Coordinates of C-alpha atoms in Angstrom, one line a residue:
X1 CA 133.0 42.6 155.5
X2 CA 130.7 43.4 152.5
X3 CA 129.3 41.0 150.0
X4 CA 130.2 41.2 146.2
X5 CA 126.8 40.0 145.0
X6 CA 125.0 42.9 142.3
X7 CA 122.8 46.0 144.4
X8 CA 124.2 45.0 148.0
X9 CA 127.9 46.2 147.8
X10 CA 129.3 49.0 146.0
X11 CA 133.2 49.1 146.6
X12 CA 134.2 52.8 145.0
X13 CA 131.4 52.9 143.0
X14 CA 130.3 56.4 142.0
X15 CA 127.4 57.6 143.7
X16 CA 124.9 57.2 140.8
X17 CA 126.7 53.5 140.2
X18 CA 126.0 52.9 144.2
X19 CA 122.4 54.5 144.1
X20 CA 121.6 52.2 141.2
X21 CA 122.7 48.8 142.4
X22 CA 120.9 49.8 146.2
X23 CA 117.8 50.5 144.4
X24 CA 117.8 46.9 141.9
X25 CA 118.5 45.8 145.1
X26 CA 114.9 46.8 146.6
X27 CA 116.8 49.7 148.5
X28 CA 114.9 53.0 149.3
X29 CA 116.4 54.0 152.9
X30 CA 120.0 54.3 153.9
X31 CA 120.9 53.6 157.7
X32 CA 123.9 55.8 158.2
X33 CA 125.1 54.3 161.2
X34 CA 128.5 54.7 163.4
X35 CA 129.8 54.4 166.8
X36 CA 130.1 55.8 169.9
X37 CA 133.0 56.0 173.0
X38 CA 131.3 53.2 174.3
X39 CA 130.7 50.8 171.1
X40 CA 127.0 51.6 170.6
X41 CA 125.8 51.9 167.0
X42 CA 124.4 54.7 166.6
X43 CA 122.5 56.7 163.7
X44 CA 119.5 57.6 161.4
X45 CA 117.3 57.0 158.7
X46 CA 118.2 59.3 155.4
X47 CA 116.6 58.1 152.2
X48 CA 118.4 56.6 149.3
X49 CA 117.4 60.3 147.2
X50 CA 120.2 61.6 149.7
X51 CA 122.9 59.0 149.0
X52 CA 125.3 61.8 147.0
X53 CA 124.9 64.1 150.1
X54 CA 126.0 61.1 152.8
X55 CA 128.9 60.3 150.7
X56 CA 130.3 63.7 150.1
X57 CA 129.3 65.3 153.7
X58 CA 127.8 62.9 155.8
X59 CA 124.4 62.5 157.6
X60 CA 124.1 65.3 160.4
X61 CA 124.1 65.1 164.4
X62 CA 124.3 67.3 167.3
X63 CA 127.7 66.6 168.5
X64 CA 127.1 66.8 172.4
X65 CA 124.3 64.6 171.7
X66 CA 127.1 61.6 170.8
X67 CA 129.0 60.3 173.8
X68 CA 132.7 60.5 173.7
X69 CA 132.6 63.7 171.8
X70 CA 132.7 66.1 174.0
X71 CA 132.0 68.7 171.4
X72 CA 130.0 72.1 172.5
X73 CA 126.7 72.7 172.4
X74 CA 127.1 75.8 170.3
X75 CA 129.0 77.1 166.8
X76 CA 131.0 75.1 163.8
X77 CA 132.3 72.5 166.2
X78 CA 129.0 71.5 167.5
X79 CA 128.1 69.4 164.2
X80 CA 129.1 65.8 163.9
X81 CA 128.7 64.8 160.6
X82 CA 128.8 60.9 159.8
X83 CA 130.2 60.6 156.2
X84 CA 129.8 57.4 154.6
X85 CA 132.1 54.6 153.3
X86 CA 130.9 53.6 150.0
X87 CA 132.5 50.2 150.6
X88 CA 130.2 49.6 153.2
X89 CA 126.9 50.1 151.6
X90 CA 125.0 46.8 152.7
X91 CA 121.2 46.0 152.1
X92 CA 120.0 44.0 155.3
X93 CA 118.5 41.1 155.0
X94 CA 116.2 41.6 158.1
X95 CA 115.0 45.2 157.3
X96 CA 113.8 45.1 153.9
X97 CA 114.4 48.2 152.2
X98 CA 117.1 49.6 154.5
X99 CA 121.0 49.5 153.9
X100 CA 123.6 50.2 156.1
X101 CA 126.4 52.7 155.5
X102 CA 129.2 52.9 158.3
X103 CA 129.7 56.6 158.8
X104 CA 133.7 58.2 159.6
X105 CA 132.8 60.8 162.0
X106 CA 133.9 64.5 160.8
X107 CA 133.4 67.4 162.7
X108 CA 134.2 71.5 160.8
X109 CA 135.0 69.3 157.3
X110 CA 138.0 67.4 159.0
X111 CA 137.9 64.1 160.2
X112 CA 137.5 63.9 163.8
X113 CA 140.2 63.0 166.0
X114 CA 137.6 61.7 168.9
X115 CA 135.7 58.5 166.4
X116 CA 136.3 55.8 167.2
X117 CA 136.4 54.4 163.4
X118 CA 139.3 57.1 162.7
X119 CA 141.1 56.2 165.7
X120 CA 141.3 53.1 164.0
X121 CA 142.1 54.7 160.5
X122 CA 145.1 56.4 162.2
X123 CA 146.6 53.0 163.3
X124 CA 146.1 51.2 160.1
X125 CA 147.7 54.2 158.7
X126 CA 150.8 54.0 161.0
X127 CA 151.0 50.1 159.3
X128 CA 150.5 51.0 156.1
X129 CA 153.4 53.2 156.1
X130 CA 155.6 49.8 156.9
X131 CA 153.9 48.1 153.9
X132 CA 151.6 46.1 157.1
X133 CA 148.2 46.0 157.9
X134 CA 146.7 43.7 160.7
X135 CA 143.9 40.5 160.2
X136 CA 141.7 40.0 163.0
X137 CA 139.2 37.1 163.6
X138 CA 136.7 38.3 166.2
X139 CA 135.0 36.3 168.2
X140 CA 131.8 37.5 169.7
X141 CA 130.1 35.8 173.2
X142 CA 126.3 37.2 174.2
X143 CA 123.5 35.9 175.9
X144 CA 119.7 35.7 174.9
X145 CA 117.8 36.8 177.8
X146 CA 114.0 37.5 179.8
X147 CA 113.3 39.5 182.5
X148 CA 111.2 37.4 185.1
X149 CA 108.0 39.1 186.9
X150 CA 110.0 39.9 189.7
X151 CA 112.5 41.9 187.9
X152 CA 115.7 39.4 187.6
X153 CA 117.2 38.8 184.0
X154 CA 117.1 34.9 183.3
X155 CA 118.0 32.9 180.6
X156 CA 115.7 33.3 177.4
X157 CA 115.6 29.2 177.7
X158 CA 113.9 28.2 181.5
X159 CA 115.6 24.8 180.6
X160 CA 119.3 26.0 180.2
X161 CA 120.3 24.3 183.2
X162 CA 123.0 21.8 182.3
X163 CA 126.0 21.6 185.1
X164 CA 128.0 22.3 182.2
X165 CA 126.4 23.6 179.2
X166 CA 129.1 24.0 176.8
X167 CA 128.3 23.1 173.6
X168 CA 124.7 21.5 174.8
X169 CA 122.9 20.1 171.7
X170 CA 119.8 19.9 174.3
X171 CA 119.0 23.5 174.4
X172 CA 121.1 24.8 171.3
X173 CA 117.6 23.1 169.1
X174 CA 115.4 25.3 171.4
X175 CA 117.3 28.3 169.6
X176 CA 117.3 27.2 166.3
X177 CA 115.0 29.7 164.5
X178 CA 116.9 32.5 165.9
X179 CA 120.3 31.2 165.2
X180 CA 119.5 30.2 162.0
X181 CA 117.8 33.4 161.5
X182 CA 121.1 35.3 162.5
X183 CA 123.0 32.9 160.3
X184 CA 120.7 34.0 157.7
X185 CA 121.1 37.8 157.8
X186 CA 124.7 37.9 158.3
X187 CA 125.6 35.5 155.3
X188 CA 123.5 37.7 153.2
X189 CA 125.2 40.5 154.1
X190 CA 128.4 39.0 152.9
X191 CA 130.0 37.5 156.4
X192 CA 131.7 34.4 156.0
X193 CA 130.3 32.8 159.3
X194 CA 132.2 29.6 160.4
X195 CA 130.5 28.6 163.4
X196 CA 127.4 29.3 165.8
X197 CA 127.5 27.2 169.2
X198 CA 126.3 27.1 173.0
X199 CA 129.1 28.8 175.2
X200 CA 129.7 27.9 179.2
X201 CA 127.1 29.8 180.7
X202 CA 123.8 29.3 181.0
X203 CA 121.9 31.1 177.7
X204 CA 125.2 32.0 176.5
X205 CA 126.2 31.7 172.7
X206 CA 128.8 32.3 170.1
X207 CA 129.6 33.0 166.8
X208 CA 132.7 32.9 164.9
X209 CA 133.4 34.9 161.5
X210 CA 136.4 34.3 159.3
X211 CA 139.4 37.1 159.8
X212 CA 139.5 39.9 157.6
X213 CA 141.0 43.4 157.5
X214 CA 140.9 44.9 161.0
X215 CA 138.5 47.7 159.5
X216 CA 136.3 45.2 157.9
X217 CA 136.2 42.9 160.5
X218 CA 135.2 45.1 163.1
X219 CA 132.6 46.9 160.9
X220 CA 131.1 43.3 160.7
X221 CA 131.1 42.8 164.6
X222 CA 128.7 45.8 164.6
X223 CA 126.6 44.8 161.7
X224 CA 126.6 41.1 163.9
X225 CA 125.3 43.7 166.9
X226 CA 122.3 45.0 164.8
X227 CA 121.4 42.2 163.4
X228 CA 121.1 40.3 166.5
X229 CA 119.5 42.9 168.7
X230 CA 117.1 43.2 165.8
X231 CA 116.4 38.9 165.8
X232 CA 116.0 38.4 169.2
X233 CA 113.5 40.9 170.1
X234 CA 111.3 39.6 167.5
X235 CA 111.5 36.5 169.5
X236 CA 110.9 38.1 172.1
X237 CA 114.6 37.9 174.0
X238 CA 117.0 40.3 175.2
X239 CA 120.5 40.1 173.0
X240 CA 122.9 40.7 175.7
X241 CA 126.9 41.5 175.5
X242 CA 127.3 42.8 179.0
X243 CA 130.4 40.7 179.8
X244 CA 129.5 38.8 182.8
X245 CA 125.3 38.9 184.2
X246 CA 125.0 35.8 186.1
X247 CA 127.6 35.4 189.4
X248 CA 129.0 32.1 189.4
X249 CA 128.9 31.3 185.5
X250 CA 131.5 32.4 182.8
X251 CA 131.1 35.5 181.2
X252 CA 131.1 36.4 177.2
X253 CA 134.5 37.2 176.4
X254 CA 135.0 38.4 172.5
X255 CA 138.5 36.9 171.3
X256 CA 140.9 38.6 168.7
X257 CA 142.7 36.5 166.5
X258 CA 145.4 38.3 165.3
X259 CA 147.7 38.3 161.9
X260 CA 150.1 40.8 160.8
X261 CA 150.5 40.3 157.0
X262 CA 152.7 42.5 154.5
X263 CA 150.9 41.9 151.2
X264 CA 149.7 38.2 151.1
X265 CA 152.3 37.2 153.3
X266 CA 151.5 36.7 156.8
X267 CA 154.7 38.2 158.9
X268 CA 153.9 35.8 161.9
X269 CA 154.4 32.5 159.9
X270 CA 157.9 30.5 160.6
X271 CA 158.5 30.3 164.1
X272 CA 161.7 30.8 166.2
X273 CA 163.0 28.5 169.0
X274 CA 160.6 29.7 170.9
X275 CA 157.7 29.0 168.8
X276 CA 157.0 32.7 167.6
X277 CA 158.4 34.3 164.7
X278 CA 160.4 37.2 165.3
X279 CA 157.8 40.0 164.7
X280 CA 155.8 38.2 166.4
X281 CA 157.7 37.8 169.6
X282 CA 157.8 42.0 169.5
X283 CA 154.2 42.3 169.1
X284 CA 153.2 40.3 171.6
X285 CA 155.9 41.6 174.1
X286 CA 154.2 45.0 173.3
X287 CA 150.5 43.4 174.2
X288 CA 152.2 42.0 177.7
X289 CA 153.9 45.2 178.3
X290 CA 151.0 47.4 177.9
X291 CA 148.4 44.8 179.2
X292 CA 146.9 46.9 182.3
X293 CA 146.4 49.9 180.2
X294 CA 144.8 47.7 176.9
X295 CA 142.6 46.6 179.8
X296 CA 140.6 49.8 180.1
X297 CA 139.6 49.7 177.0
X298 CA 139.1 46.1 176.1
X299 CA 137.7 45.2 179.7
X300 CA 136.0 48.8 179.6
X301 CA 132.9 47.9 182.2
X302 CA 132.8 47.7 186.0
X303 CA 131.3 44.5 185.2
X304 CA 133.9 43.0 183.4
X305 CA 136.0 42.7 186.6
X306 CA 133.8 40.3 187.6
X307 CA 134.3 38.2 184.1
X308 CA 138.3 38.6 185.0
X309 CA 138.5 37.5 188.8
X310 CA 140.4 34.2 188.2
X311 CA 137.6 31.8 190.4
X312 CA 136.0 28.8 189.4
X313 CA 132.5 29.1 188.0
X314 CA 129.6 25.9 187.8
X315 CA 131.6 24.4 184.7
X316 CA 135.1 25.0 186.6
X317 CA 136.6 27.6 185.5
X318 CA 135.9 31.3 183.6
X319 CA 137.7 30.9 180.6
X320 CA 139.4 34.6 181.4
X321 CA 142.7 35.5 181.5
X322 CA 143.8 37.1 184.9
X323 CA 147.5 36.4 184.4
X324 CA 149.8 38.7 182.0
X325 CA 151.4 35.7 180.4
X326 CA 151.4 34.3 176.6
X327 CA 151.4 30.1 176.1
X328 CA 151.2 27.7 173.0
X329 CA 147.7 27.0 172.4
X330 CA 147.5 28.1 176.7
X331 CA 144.0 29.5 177.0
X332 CA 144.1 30.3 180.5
X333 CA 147.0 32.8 179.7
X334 CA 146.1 36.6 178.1
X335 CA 147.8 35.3 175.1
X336 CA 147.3 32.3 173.4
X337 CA 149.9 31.5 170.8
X338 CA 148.9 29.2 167.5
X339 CA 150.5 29.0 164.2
X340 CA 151.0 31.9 162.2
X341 CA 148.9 34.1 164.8
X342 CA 147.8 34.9 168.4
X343 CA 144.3 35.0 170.5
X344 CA 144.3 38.0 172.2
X345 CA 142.1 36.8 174.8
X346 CA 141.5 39.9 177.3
X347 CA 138.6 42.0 175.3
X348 CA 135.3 40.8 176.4
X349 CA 131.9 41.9 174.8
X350 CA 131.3 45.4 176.2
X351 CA 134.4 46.3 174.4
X352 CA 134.4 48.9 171.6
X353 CA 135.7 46.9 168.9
X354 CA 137.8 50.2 167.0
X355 CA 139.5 51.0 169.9
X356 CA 140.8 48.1 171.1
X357 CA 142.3 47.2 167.6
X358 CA 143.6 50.5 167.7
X359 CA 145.3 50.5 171.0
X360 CA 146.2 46.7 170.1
X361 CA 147.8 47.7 167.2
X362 CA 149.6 50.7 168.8
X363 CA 151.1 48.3 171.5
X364 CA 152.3 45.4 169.5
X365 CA 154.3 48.0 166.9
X366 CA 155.6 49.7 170.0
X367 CA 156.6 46.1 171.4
X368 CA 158.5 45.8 167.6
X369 CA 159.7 48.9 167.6
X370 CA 161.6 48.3 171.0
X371 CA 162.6 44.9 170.0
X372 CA 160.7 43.9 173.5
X373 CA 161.1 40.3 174.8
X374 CA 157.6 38.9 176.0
X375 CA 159.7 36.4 178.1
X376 CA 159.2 32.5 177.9
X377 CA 155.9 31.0 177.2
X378 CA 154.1 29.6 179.8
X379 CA 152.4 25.8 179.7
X380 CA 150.9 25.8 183.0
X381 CA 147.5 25.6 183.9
X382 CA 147.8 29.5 185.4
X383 CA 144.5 29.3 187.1
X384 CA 146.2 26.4 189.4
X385 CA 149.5 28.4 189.8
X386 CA 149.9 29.1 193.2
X387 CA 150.0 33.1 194.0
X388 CA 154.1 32.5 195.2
X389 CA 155.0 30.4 192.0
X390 CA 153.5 33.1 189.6
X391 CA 155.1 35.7 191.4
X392 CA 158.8 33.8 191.6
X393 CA 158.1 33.5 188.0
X394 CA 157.6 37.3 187.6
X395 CA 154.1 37.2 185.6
X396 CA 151.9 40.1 186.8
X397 CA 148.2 39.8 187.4
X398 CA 146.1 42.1 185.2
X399 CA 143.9 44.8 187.1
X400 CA 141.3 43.7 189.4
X401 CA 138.9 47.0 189.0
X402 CA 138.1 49.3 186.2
X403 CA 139.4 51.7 188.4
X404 CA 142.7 50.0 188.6
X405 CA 142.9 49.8 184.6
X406 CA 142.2 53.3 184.3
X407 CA 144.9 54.4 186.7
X408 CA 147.4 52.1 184.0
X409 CA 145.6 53.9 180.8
X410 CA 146.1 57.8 182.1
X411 CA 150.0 56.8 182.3
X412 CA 150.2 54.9 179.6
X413 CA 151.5 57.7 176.7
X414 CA 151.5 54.7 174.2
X415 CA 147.9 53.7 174.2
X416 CA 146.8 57.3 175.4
X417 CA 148.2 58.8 171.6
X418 CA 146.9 55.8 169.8
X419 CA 143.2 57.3 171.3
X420 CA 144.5 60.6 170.8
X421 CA 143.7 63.8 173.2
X422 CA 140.2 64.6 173.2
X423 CA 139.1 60.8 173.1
X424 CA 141.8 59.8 175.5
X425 CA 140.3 62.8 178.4
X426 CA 136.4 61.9 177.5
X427 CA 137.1 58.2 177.7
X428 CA 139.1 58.9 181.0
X429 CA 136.5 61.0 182.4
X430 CA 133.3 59.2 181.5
X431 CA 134.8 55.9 183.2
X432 CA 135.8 57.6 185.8
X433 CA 132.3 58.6 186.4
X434 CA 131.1 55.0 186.0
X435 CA 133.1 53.6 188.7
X436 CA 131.7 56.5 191.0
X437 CA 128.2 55.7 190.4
X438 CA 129.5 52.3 190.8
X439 CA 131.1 53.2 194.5
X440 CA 127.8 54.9 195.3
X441 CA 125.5 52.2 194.6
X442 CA 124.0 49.1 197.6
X443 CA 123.5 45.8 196.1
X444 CA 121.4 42.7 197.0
X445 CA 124.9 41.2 198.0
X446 CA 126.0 43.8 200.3
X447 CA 122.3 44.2 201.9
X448 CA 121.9 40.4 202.7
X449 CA 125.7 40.3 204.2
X450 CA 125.5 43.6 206.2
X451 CA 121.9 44.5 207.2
X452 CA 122.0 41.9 210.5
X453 CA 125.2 41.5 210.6
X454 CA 126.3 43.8 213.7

């Protein structure tokens, strides 16, 4: 989401236009940055001089180089050129003289079917051919961490230690120059950000941004990435998204809210009987439906089955969904239904923003498309639901290993197209290869429990 304020934003602005208002704006260095298979930025320096050359190109990589690519080390096809999106030219506020441009990944002069950023092109495209596009509100979790002596991560703050830190105003003043330092940088790049607050783990935060187009929205959550990675090591911390680092305590989920609009009019507004409006009762049937295989990819981390595993944690409970099940205003179901939109509660911070709107978006149109009934909303508590009653009541439990969720995505031919071929195989097989290493490895766990055991 880019501000409108003279030099920081150029919209379609011709190149000379753009270069002009970068350079009033103290501008001499572009960061042409985009993203990888796993969600990474990535990127380089080019300076401003070469502005004309990013637009119309793109700034240059070694393909192989780029995960998720698998392009070849040799010929045409082993170029990955990052071409930017005017619209996204953004001066930032914590690296003076440095813009960010969001790069589309392009690969022989054609956009390239394996970036994540055109993966999401492709599905806006497929609602934009209905007249649609989709809103998203995206609501990153992290942690600020050390690393102790001995090697253990620990909270940033040694006096995080409430029983139940959620929303503490005790240690929330101890991060004050960093979060309003973060406040700082994202505001001035144009982000409308609502709220900043202590989550339910210890060192754990949040931030919430207003919803915007699902492009812009998740071009922001990586500009929220930089800029926080950038803050906190000046302060000496470690910005953290991995979904769940302390055993015991919640981990850092990252919430969609999500709006299908037509124009200015939002298609989820005037409920049915059953309090969802009749597009959105499809969509959200489609979510359900492909739930296990939406869970590789927004649950893409060994790790984050530990985030899922429906157990009580130090504050009582984890705050993730392990049920496939949608509720009014229910956040212990994978959907949470509210007026004129839904929380899409499964993604959790690992998770690659573009591809989990696009396989989002690719599930609730197929849920439309087949008029699909999500089945009746659940009120319970499902974390207290007894295995039997949730089973009597026919709501499946999402995957328990990445494994598991990978095993759903390679049959899913839905979500598999909205990735597309070559991302689909590479994203397949570079998992796959994580939960190997995984399989392989001996934890402190397993030593302690086995080692004088027999």
């Amino acid at each position: 989401m880019a501000s409108d304020r003279p030099g920081l934003s150029a919209g379609a602005a011709a190149p000379a236009e753009l270069r002009a208002r970068l350079e009033a704006a103290g501008v001499h260095t572009l960061l042409v940055q985009f993203a990888d298979v796993h969600g990474s930025a990535k990127g380089k320096l080019v300076p401003l001089a070469h502005l004309g050359q990013v637009l119309q190109e793109g700034a240059g990589f070694a393909g192989p180089s780029i995960w998720g690519t698998a392009l070849p080390r040799t010929g045409p096809r082993s170029e990955y050129y990052a071409r930017g999106d005017a619209s996204t030219a953004q001066a930032l506020p914590w690296w003076p003289g440095v813009a960010r441009i969001v790069g589309d990944g392009h690969v022989a002069g054609q956009p390239f079917d394996a970036c994540p950023r055109q993966v999401l092109h492709r599905a806006r495209a497929r609602l934009a051919d209905r007249g649609w596009h989709v809103q998203l509100g995206i609501e990153p979790e992290f942690f600020l961490l050390r690393r102790a002596s001995d090697g253990r991560w620990l909270p940033a703050d040694d006096h995080d230690r409430l029983a139940k830190p959620s929303y503490d105003l005790q240690s929330l003043p101890r991060r004050a120059s960093f979060l309003h330092a973060l406040h700082a940088a994202l505001a001035g790049c144009g982000l409308d950000v609502l709220q900043l607050d202590h989550e339910d783990a210890h060192g754990q935060y949040e931030v919430n941004f207003a919803h915007a187009e699902a492009l812009a929205s998740c071009d922001a959550l990586m500009l929220f990435k930089l800029a926080a990675q950038a803050l906190a090591e000046r302060e000496g911390m470690v910005f953290s998204m991995m979904p769940k680092p302390f055993a015991g305590q919640p981990g850092s989920g990252m919430h969609f809210h999500v709006s299908l609009w037509e124009g200015g009019r939002c298609l989820f507004d005037g409920a049915g009987a059953d309090g969802l409006a009749p597009l959105a009762r499809g969509f959200v049937a489609g979510v359900l439906a492909h739930a296990p295989a939406l869970c590789a990819l927004a649950a893409p981390t060994v790790n984050s089955y530990k985030r899922l595993a429906a157990r009580n944690s130090i504050t009582g409970t984890t705050w993730a969904p392990a049920t496939i099940a949608h509720g009014p205003n229910n956040r212990t179901a994978l959907v949470r239904t509210l007026p004129g939109r839904f929380e899409w509660r499964l993604p959790d911070a690992s998770a690659n923003p573009y591809l989990a709107a696009a396989a989002l978006v690719a599930a609730g149109l197929d849920g439309i498309d087949r008029a699909l009934d999500p089945g009746p909303a659940t009120e319970d508590d499902l974390f207290e639901l007894e295995a039997a009653e949730r089973a009597r009541r026919g709501l499946a439990a999402l995957p328990r290993t990445l494994d598991a969720a990978l095993d759903a995505l390679a049959a899913d031919d839905v979500v598999c197209a909205a990735l597309g071929p070559t991302l689909a195989a590479e994203f397949l097989r570079l998992k796959r290869a994580e939960c190997a290493d995984y399989a392989c490895h001996v934890g402190a766990w397993e030593l302690e429990r086995y080692v004088t055991a027999f």
